[in-house]
C-alpha cells in the first residue's frame, strides 16, 4: 500500500514538472529546475526533458524525504527523552539567535550528538546499492566483479559487534570519550562511505538542525506514556500512525 501511494505520488510529481518545464526552458531563472533546463556540456550536450524531470524527482526524494524522516524521528526520540530535550533547548537558548547560520553548528554540540544518534537508530535511507569492482567474497560466498550489492544500513548500525546497547537512544556514544562510531570505519554510515558518500551530508544536517532549533525555542513536546511509534519501510522508517506528538507553546 505504501509503495502504491509512492508510485501515485511520483506520477503527480512527473506531471507537475513536465507541465512547468516549457516555462523553465524559456525563462532565465536561477533555481535548480531552471539551471537543469539550461545546463550544457562544453560539447553542447544538454539534458532531455525526461532527464530534467528525473533529476528533479530525485532531488525531491533525496533532499526532502530523508530530511523529513530524520527530523520526525529526532522529534520522536526527544519526546521520549525529556532530559535530552531540555539539554538541547538550553543549548539553543544560549545561542541567542532565532535562526541558525552554518557557522553556528559548532556551538550546538548536543544537537549534533542527538542528530547522529537518530540517524544511527532510524536511518532515513534503509538500504544502499553498490557494485563490486573486482571478484571478492563476503562471509565465504564468492561475489564476482560487477555484482550489485544491497547494503542494509539499518541493521548494520544496530549490531552489537560495534555498538553498546544498540537499540537504546544514547547520543553520548558519539562523544569524544566514547566514539563508538570509530569501532569500524563503516560502523556509522547513514550517508554511505568512501568515494560515494552522499554529498547531502552537510546540507541534510543543516536542514534538520535548523528545524529542531526552531522547535526547541518555541515548543516543548511529548508522547503519551509507553508510546512506541509503529514503523513501516518506505524510503526509510515511516510512522504508520502519523506519529502523534503533543506540542505545547513555550512562553515567549
PDB file of C-alpha atoms in Angstrom:
ATOM      1  CA  UNK A   1       0.000   0.000   0.000  1.00  0.00           C
ATOM      2  CA  UNK A   2       2.799   2.437   0.867  1.00  0.00           C
ATOM      3  CA  UNK A   3       4.582   1.508  -2.371  1.00  0.00           C
ATOM      4  CA  UNK A   4       1.375   2.115  -4.341  1.00  0.00           C
ATOM      5  CA  UNK A   5       0.946   5.569  -2.769  1.00  0.00           C
ATOM      6  CA  UNK A   6       4.568   6.322  -3.562  1.00  0.00           C
ATOM      7  CA  UNK A   7       4.053   5.385  -7.218  1.00  0.00           C
ATOM      8  CA  UNK A   8       0.995   7.629  -7.433  1.00  0.00           C
ATOM      9  CA  UNK A   9       2.904  10.458  -5.803  1.00  0.00           C
ATOM     10  CA  UNK A  10       5.737  10.032  -8.267  1.00  0.00           C
ATOM     11  CA  UNK A  11       3.310  10.356 -11.173  1.00  0.00           C
ATOM     12  CA  UNK A  12       1.964  13.590  -9.681  1.00  0.00           C
ATOM     13  CA  UNK A  13       5.493  14.984  -9.471  1.00  0.00           C
ATOM     14  CA  UNK A  14       6.337  13.906 -13.018  1.00  0.00           C
ATOM     15  CA  UNK A  15       3.175  15.532 -14.384  1.00  0.00           C
ATOM     16  CA  UNK A  16       3.886  18.740 -12.471  1.00  0.00           C
ATOM     17  CA  UNK A  17       7.485  19.047 -13.643  1.00  0.00           C
ATOM     18  CA  UNK A  18       6.532  18.224 -17.250  1.00  0.00           C
ATOM     19  CA  UNK A  19       3.816  20.893 -17.164  1.00  0.00           C
ATOM     20  CA  UNK A  20       6.207  23.539 -15.813  1.00  0.00           C
ATOM     21  CA  UNK A  21       9.186  22.558 -17.938  1.00  0.00           C
ATOM     22  CA  UNK A  22       8.453  24.700 -21.078  1.00  0.00           C
ATOM     23  CA  UNK A  23       8.313  27.877 -18.990  1.00  0.00           C
ATOM     24  CA  UNK A  24      11.571  26.977 -17.250  1.00  0.00           C
ATOM     25  CA  UNK A  25      13.277  26.340 -20.590  1.00  0.00           C
ATOM     26  CA  UNK A  26      12.045  29.689 -21.913  1.00  0.00           C
ATOM     27  CA  UNK A  27      12.976  31.666 -18.795  1.00  0.00           C
ATOM     28  CA  UNK A  28      16.264  32.671 -17.195  1.00  0.00           C
ATOM     29  CA  UNK A  29      15.648  31.720 -13.561  1.00  0.00           C
ATOM     30  CA  UNK A  30      18.400  30.821 -11.105  1.00  0.00           C
ATOM     31  CA  UNK A  31      16.531  27.984  -9.362  1.00  0.00           C
ATOM     32  CA  UNK A  32      17.705  24.387  -9.755  1.00  0.00           C
ATOM     33  CA  UNK A  33      14.869  23.487 -12.144  1.00  0.00           C
ATOM     34  CA  UNK A  34      15.861  26.338 -14.472  1.00  0.00           C
ATOM     35  CA  UNK A  35      19.569  25.564 -14.185  1.00  0.00           C
ATOM     36  CA  UNK A  36      18.986  21.939 -15.208  1.00  0.00           C
ATOM     37  CA  UNK A  37      16.917  23.092 -18.190  1.00  0.00           C
ATOM     38  CA  UNK A  38      19.780  25.252 -19.466  1.00  0.00           C
ATOM     39  CA  UNK A  39      22.813  23.200 -18.424  1.00  0.00           C
ATOM     40  CA  UNK A  40      25.154  22.162 -21.257  1.00  0.00           C
ATOM     41  CA  UNK A  41      28.489  20.413 -21.514  1.00  0.00           C
ATOM     42  CA  UNK A  42      31.397  22.010 -23.347  1.00  0.00           C
ATOM     43  CA  UNK A  43      30.362  19.909 -26.350  1.00  0.00           C
ATOM     44  CA  UNK A  44      26.819  21.328 -26.276  1.00  0.00           C
ATOM     45  CA  UNK A  45      25.049  18.299 -24.811  1.00  0.00           C
ATOM     46  CA  UNK A  46      22.011  19.170 -22.682  1.00  0.00           C
ATOM     47  CA  UNK A  47      19.559  17.256 -20.516  1.00  0.00           C
ATOM     48  CA  UNK A  48      16.471  15.901 -22.238  1.00  0.00           C
ATOM     49  CA  UNK A  49      13.042  16.695 -20.809  1.00  0.00           C
ATOM     50  CA  UNK A  50      12.856  13.242 -19.234  1.00  0.00           C
ATOM     51  CA  UNK A  51      16.309  13.631 -17.657  1.00  0.00           C
ATOM     52  CA  UNK A  52      15.402  17.011 -16.148  1.00  0.00           C
ATOM     53  CA  UNK A  53      12.225  15.518 -14.690  1.00  0.00           C
ATOM     54  CA  UNK A  54      14.098  12.523 -13.260  1.00  0.00           C
ATOM     55  CA  UNK A  55      16.702  14.798 -11.655  1.00  0.00           C
ATOM     56  CA  UNK A  56      14.006  16.956 -10.057  1.00  0.00           C
ATOM     57  CA  UNK A  57      12.150  13.936  -8.653  1.00  0.00           C
ATOM     58  CA  UNK A  58      15.427  12.590  -7.277  1.00  0.00           C
ATOM     59  CA  UNK A  59      16.133  15.923  -5.572  1.00  0.00           C
ATOM     60  CA  UNK A  60      12.664  15.880  -4.011  1.00  0.00           C
ATOM     61  CA  UNK A  61      13.248  12.386  -2.617  1.00  0.00           C
ATOM     62  CA  UNK A  62      16.887  12.741  -1.590  1.00  0.00           C
ATOM     63  CA  UNK A  63      16.757  16.254  -0.154  1.00  0.00           C
ATOM     64  CA  UNK A  64      13.210  16.385   1.226  1.00  0.00           C
ATOM     65  CA  UNK A  65      12.031  12.914   2.164  1.00  0.00           C
ATOM     66  CA  UNK A  66      15.184  11.869   4.018  1.00  0.00           C
ATOM     67  CA  UNK A  67      15.377  15.143   5.953  1.00  0.00           C
ATOM     68  CA  UNK A  68      11.692  14.839   6.870  1.00  0.00           C
ATOM     69  CA  UNK A  69      12.254  11.333   8.238  1.00  0.00           C
ATOM     70  CA  UNK A  70      15.319  12.425  10.223  1.00  0.00           C
ATOM     71  CA  UNK A  71      13.566  15.466  11.717  1.00  0.00           C
ATOM     72  CA  UNK A  72      10.455  13.466  12.588  1.00  0.00           C
ATOM     73  CA  UNK A  73      12.342  10.638  14.253  1.00  0.00           C
ATOM     74  CA  UNK A  74      14.568  13.064  16.177  1.00  0.00           C
ATOM     75  CA  UNK A  75      11.452  14.856  17.441  1.00  0.00           C
ATOM     76  CA  UNK A  76      10.053  11.463  18.448  1.00  0.00           C
ATOM     77  CA  UNK A  77      13.156  10.452  20.403  1.00  0.00           C
ATOM     78  CA  UNK A  78      13.321  13.826  22.146  1.00  0.00           C
ATOM     79  CA  UNK A  79       9.622  13.493  23.038  1.00  0.00           C
ATOM     80  CA  UNK A  80      10.505  10.243  24.828  1.00  0.00           C
ATOM     81  CA  UNK A  81      13.674  11.695  26.376  1.00  0.00           C
ATOM     82  CA  UNK A  82      12.698  14.971  28.131  1.00  0.00           C
ATOM     83  CA  UNK A  83      16.154  15.240  29.725  1.00  0.00           C
ATOM     84  CA  UNK A  84      17.754  15.407  26.296  1.00  0.00           C
ATOM     85  CA  UNK A  85      15.078  17.744  25.029  1.00  0.00           C
ATOM     86  CA  UNK A  86      15.791  20.185  27.857  1.00  0.00           C
ATOM     87  CA  UNK A  87      19.547  19.904  27.317  1.00  0.00           C
ATOM     88  CA  UNK A  88      19.194  20.801  23.644  1.00  0.00           C
ATOM     89  CA  UNK A  89      16.726  23.585  24.417  1.00  0.00           C
ATOM     90  CA  UNK A  90      19.261  25.139  26.809  1.00  0.00           C
ATOM     91  CA  UNK A  91      21.872  24.990  24.036  1.00  0.00           C
ATOM     92  CA  UNK A  92      19.585  26.684  21.535  1.00  0.00           C
ATOM     93  CA  UNK A  93      18.610  29.394  24.020  1.00  0.00           C
ATOM     94  CA  UNK A  94      22.247  30.037  24.886  1.00  0.00           C
ATOM     95  CA  UNK A  95      22.965  30.615  21.207  1.00  0.00           C
ATOM     96  CA  UNK A  96      20.783  33.725  21.388  1.00  0.00           C
ATOM     97  CA  UNK A  97      19.609  33.529  17.786  1.00  0.00           C
ATOM     98  CA  UNK A  98      16.197  32.707  16.368  1.00  0.00           C
ATOM     99  CA  UNK A  99      17.627  31.168  13.193  1.00  0.00           C
ATOM    100  CA  UNK A 100      20.805  29.235  12.521  1.00  0.00           C
ATOM    101  CA  UNK A 101      23.699  30.165  10.300  1.00  0.00           C
ATOM    102  CA  UNK A 102      26.058  27.422   9.182  1.00  0.00           C
ATOM    103  CA  UNK A 103      28.785  28.746  11.474  1.00  0.00           C
ATOM    104  CA  UNK A 104      26.517  28.258  14.500  1.00  0.00           C
ATOM    105  CA  UNK A 105      26.525  24.468  14.279  1.00  0.00           C
ATOM    106  CA  UNK A 106      29.738  24.061  16.272  1.00  0.00           C
ATOM    107  CA  UNK A 107      28.014  25.864  19.145  1.00  0.00           C
ATOM    108  CA  UNK A 108      25.314  23.165  19.348  1.00  0.00           C
ATOM    109  CA  UNK A 109      27.341  20.040  20.175  1.00  0.00           C
ATOM    110  CA  UNK A 110      24.479  18.268  21.943  1.00  0.00           C
ATOM    111  CA  UNK A 111      22.221  18.674  18.921  1.00  0.00           C
ATOM    112  CA  UNK A 112      24.946  17.155  16.756  1.00  0.00           C
ATOM    113  CA  UNK A 113      25.215  14.133  19.066  1.00  0.00           C
ATOM    114  CA  UNK A 114      21.441  13.624  19.011  1.00  0.00           C
ATOM    115  CA  UNK A 115      21.306  14.039  15.226  1.00  0.00           C
ATOM    116  CA  UNK A 116      23.979  11.390  14.692  1.00  0.00           C
ATOM    117  CA  UNK A 117      22.268   9.013  17.085  1.00  0.00           C
ATOM    118  CA  UNK A 118      18.870   9.306  15.417  1.00  0.00           C
ATOM    119  CA  UNK A 119      20.473   8.628  12.030  1.00  0.00           C
ATOM    120  CA  UNK A 120      22.008   5.508  13.550  1.00  0.00           C
ATOM    121  CA  UNK A 121      18.741   4.275  15.050  1.00  0.00           C
ATOM    122  CA  UNK A 122      16.422   5.343  12.224  1.00  0.00           C
ATOM    123  CA  UNK A 123      18.496   5.513   9.067  1.00  0.00           C
ATOM    124  CA  UNK A 124      16.473   7.633   6.577  1.00  0.00           C
ATOM    125  CA  UNK A 125      17.900   5.534   3.734  1.00  0.00           C
ATOM    126  CA  UNK A 126      17.300   1.944   4.719  1.00  0.00           C
ATOM    127  CA  UNK A 127      19.484   0.404   2.015  1.00  0.00           C
ATOM    128  CA  UNK A 128      22.254   1.446  -0.325  1.00  0.00           C
ATOM    129  CA  UNK A 129      23.306  -0.085  -3.632  1.00  0.00           C
ATOM    130  CA  UNK A 130      26.947  -0.662  -4.560  1.00  0.00           C
ATOM    131  CA  UNK A 131      28.717  -2.596  -7.331  1.00  0.00           C
ATOM    132  CA  UNK A 132      31.736  -4.811  -6.783  1.00  0.00           C
ATOM    133  CA  UNK A 133      34.816  -3.541  -8.630  1.00  0.00           C
ATOM    134  CA  UNK A 134      36.604  -6.890  -8.510  1.00  0.00           C
ATOM    135  CA  UNK A 135      35.989 -10.538  -7.648  1.00  0.00           C
ATOM    136  CA  UNK A 136      35.677 -10.908  -3.879  1.00  0.00           C
ATOM    137  CA  UNK A 137      33.952 -12.944  -1.206  1.00  0.00           C
ATOM    138  CA  UNK A 138      31.514 -11.963   1.524  1.00  0.00           C
ATOM    139  CA  UNK A 139      31.370 -14.294   4.520  1.00  0.00           C
ATOM    140  CA  UNK A 140      32.744 -17.072   2.370  1.00  0.00           C
ATOM    141  CA  UNK A 141      30.408 -16.506  -0.569  1.00  0.00           C
ATOM    142  CA  UNK A 142      32.026 -15.825  -3.952  1.00  0.00           C
ATOM    143  CA  UNK A 143      30.895 -12.491  -5.436  1.00  0.00           C
ATOM    144  CA  UNK A 144      32.119 -11.743  -8.969  1.00  0.00           C
ATOM    145  CA  UNK A 145      33.116  -8.329 -10.282  1.00  0.00           C
ATOM    146  CA  UNK A 146      30.157  -6.250 -11.456  1.00  0.00           C
ATOM    147  CA  UNK A 147      27.662  -7.646  -8.933  1.00  0.00           C
ATOM    148  CA  UNK A 148      25.131  -5.237  -7.460  1.00  0.00           C
ATOM    149  CA  UNK A 149      25.169  -5.413  -3.654  1.00  0.00           C
ATOM    150  CA  UNK A 150      22.353  -4.207  -1.388  1.00  0.00           C
ATOM    151  CA  UNK A 151      23.721  -2.852   1.880  1.00  0.00           C
ATOM    152  CA  UNK A 152      21.316  -2.671   4.825  1.00  0.00           C
ATOM    153  CA  UNK A 153      22.264   0.473   6.744  1.00  0.00           C
ATOM    154  CA  UNK A 154      19.541  -0.078   9.339  1.00  0.00           C
ATOM    155  CA  UNK A 155      20.707  -3.468  10.688  1.00  0.00           C
ATOM    156  CA  UNK A 156      24.364  -2.552  10.180  1.00  0.00           C
ATOM    157  CA  UNK A 157      24.070   0.356  12.623  1.00  0.00           C
ATOM    158  CA  UNK A 158      22.271  -1.744  15.239  1.00  0.00           C
ATOM    159  CA  UNK A 159      24.728  -4.619  15.505  1.00  0.00           C
ATOM    160  CA  UNK A 160      26.218  -5.400  18.910  1.00  0.00           C
ATOM    161  CA  UNK A 161      29.599  -6.017  17.287  1.00  0.00           C
ATOM    162  CA  UNK A 162      30.102  -2.247  17.034  1.00  0.00           C
ATOM    163  CA  UNK A 163      27.518  -0.605  19.307  1.00  0.00           C
ATOM    164  CA  UNK A 164      26.807  -0.990  23.016  1.00  0.00           C
ATOM    165  CA  UNK A 165      23.062  -1.445  23.707  1.00  0.00           C
ATOM    166  CA  UNK A 166      22.382  -0.747  20.023  1.00  0.00           C
ATOM    167  CA  UNK A 167      18.591  -0.335  20.346  1.00  0.00           C
ATOM    168  CA  UNK A 168      18.891   2.377  23.033  1.00  0.00           C
ATOM    169  CA  UNK A 169      18.824   6.109  22.227  1.00  0.00           C
ATOM    170  CA  UNK A 170      22.187   7.200  23.628  1.00  0.00           C
ATOM    171  CA  UNK A 171      23.706  10.238  21.865  1.00  0.00           C
ATOM    172  CA  UNK A 172      26.698  10.214  24.212  1.00  0.00           C
ATOM    173  CA  UNK A 173      28.023   7.176  22.327  1.00  0.00           C
ATOM    174  CA  UNK A 174      29.309   9.759  19.795  1.00  0.00           C
ATOM    175  CA  UNK A 175      31.024  11.907  22.448  1.00  0.00           C
ATOM    176  CA  UNK A 176      34.805  12.334  22.312  1.00  0.00           C
ATOM    177  CA  UNK A 177      35.434   9.972  25.244  1.00  0.00           C
ATOM    178  CA  UNK A 178      33.465   7.104  23.664  1.00  0.00           C
ATOM    179  CA  UNK A 179      33.277   7.401  19.864  1.00  0.00           C
ATOM    180  CA  UNK A 180      31.594   4.072  19.289  1.00  0.00           C
ATOM    181  CA  UNK A 181      31.280   5.116  15.649  1.00  0.00           C
ATOM    182  CA  UNK A 182      35.054   4.617  15.342  1.00  0.00           C
ATOM    183  CA  UNK A 183      34.751   0.902  16.114  1.00  0.00           C
ATOM    184  CA  UNK A 184      34.780   0.337  12.341  1.00  0.00           C
ATOM    185  CA  UNK A 185      35.206   2.823   9.521  1.00  0.00           C
ATOM    186  CA  UNK A 186      31.722   1.962   8.237  1.00  0.00           C
ATOM    187  CA  UNK A 187      30.013   1.349  11.583  1.00  0.00           C
ATOM    188  CA  UNK A 188      28.114   4.658  11.198  1.00  0.00           C
ATOM    189  CA  UNK A 189      27.171   5.035   7.557  1.00  0.00           C
ATOM    190  CA  UNK A 190      23.746   6.661   7.104  1.00  0.00           C
ATOM    191  CA  UNK A 191      25.249   8.613   4.199  1.00  0.00           C
ATOM    192  CA  UNK A 192      27.270   5.704   2.844  1.00  0.00           C
ATOM    193  CA  UNK A 193      31.052   5.786   2.880  1.00  0.00           C
ATOM    194  CA  UNK A 194      34.184   6.181   0.859  1.00  0.00           C
ATOM    195  CA  UNK A 195      34.196   7.900  -2.528  1.00  0.00           C
ATOM    196  CA  UNK A 196      30.418   7.579  -2.892  1.00  0.00           C
ATOM    197  CA  UNK A 197      29.389   9.110   0.435  1.00  0.00           C
ATOM    198  CA  UNK A 198      26.271  11.218  -0.089  1.00  0.00           C
ATOM    199  CA  UNK A 199      27.055  14.846  -0.920  1.00  0.00           C
ATOM    200  CA  UNK A 200      23.943  15.845   1.039  1.00  0.00           C
ATOM    201  CA  UNK A 201      25.629  15.067   4.377  1.00  0.00           C
ATOM    202  CA  UNK A 202      26.123  18.683   5.444  1.00  0.00           C
ATOM    203  CA  UNK A 203      23.056  20.118   3.741  1.00  0.00           C
ATOM    204  CA  UNK A 204      20.839  17.476   5.358  1.00  0.00           C
ATOM    205  CA  UNK A 205      22.382  18.087   8.762  1.00  0.00           C
ATOM    206  CA  UNK A 206      21.864  21.836   8.474  1.00  0.00           C
ATOM    207  CA  UNK A 207      18.235  21.364   7.406  1.00  0.00           C
ATOM    208  CA  UNK A 208      17.294  19.069  10.293  1.00  0.00           C
ATOM    209  CA  UNK A 209      19.172  21.098  12.900  1.00  0.00           C
ATOM    210  CA  UNK A 210      17.578  24.352  11.705  1.00  0.00           C
ATOM    211  CA  UNK A 211      14.106  22.821  12.092  1.00  0.00           C
ATOM    212  CA  UNK A 212      14.835  21.381  15.546  1.00  0.00           C
ATOM    213  CA  UNK A 213      16.383  24.674  16.706  1.00  0.00           C
ATOM    214  CA  UNK A 214      13.092  26.435  15.878  1.00  0.00           C
ATOM    215  CA  UNK A 215      11.048  23.759  17.629  1.00  0.00           C
ATOM    216  CA  UNK A 216      13.207  23.825  20.752  1.00  0.00           C
ATOM    217  CA  UNK A 217      12.889  27.594  21.087  1.00  0.00           C
ATOM    218  CA  UNK A 218       9.126  27.674  20.554  1.00  0.00           C
ATOM    219  CA  UNK A 219       7.708  24.433  21.926  1.00  0.00           C
ATOM    220  CA  UNK A 220       8.049  21.579  24.342  1.00  0.00           C
ATOM    221  CA  UNK A 221       6.584  18.281  23.215  1.00  0.00           C
ATOM    222  CA  UNK A 222       5.823  14.789  24.430  1.00  0.00           C
ATOM    223  CA  UNK A 223       4.186  11.497  23.525  1.00  0.00           C
ATOM    224  CA  UNK A 224       1.813   9.509  25.700  1.00  0.00           C
ATOM    225  CA  UNK A 225       3.480   7.235  28.304  1.00  0.00           C
ATOM    226  CA  UNK A 226       4.676   3.951  26.859  1.00  0.00           C
ATOM    227  CA  UNK A 227       4.071   5.019  23.265  1.00  0.00           C
ATOM    228  CA  UNK A 228       6.315   3.437  20.634  1.00  0.00           C
ATOM    229  CA  UNK A 229       5.873   4.604  17.072  1.00  0.00           C
ATOM    230  CA  UNK A 230       4.821   1.833  14.647  1.00  0.00           C
ATOM    231  CA  UNK A 231       7.034   1.964  11.574  1.00  0.00           C
ATOM    232  CA  UNK A 232       6.755   0.687   8.024  1.00  0.00           C
ATOM    233  CA  UNK A 233       9.528   0.566   5.440  1.00  0.00           C
ATOM    234  CA  UNK A 234       9.392   3.364   2.880  1.00  0.00           C
ATOM    235  CA  UNK A 235      12.356   5.411   1.792  1.00  0.00           C
ATOM    236  CA  UNK A 236      13.296   4.874   5.411  1.00  0.00           C
ATOM    237  CA  UNK A 237      11.270   4.238   8.592  1.00  0.00           C
ATOM    238  CA  UNK A 238       7.809   5.766   8.079  1.00  0.00           C
ATOM    239  CA  UNK A 239       5.361   6.218  11.002  1.00  0.00           C
ATOM    240  CA  UNK A 240       2.178   4.271  10.250  1.00  0.00           C
ATOM    241  CA  UNK A 241       0.031   6.364  12.603  1.00  0.00           C
ATOM    242  CA  UNK A 242       1.317   9.823  11.674  1.00  0.00           C
ATOM    243  CA  UNK A 243       3.448   9.985  14.843  1.00  0.00           C
ATOM    244  CA  UNK A 244       1.093  11.856  17.226  1.00  0.00           C
ATOM    245  CA  UNK A 245       3.033  14.336  19.381  1.00  0.00           C
ATOM    246  CA  UNK A 246       1.609  16.757  21.946  1.00  0.00           C
ATOM    247  CA  UNK A 247       3.018  20.259  21.347  1.00  0.00           C
ATOM    248  CA  UNK A 248       2.911  22.977  23.978  1.00  0.00           C
ATOM    249  CA  UNK A 249       3.922  26.507  23.086  1.00  0.00           C
ATOM    250  CA  UNK A 250       6.580  27.937  25.392  1.00  0.00           C
ATOM    251  CA  UNK A 251       6.245  31.408  26.947  1.00  0.00           C
ATOM    252  CA  UNK A 252       7.784  33.994  24.619  1.00  0.00           C
TER     253      UNK A 252
END
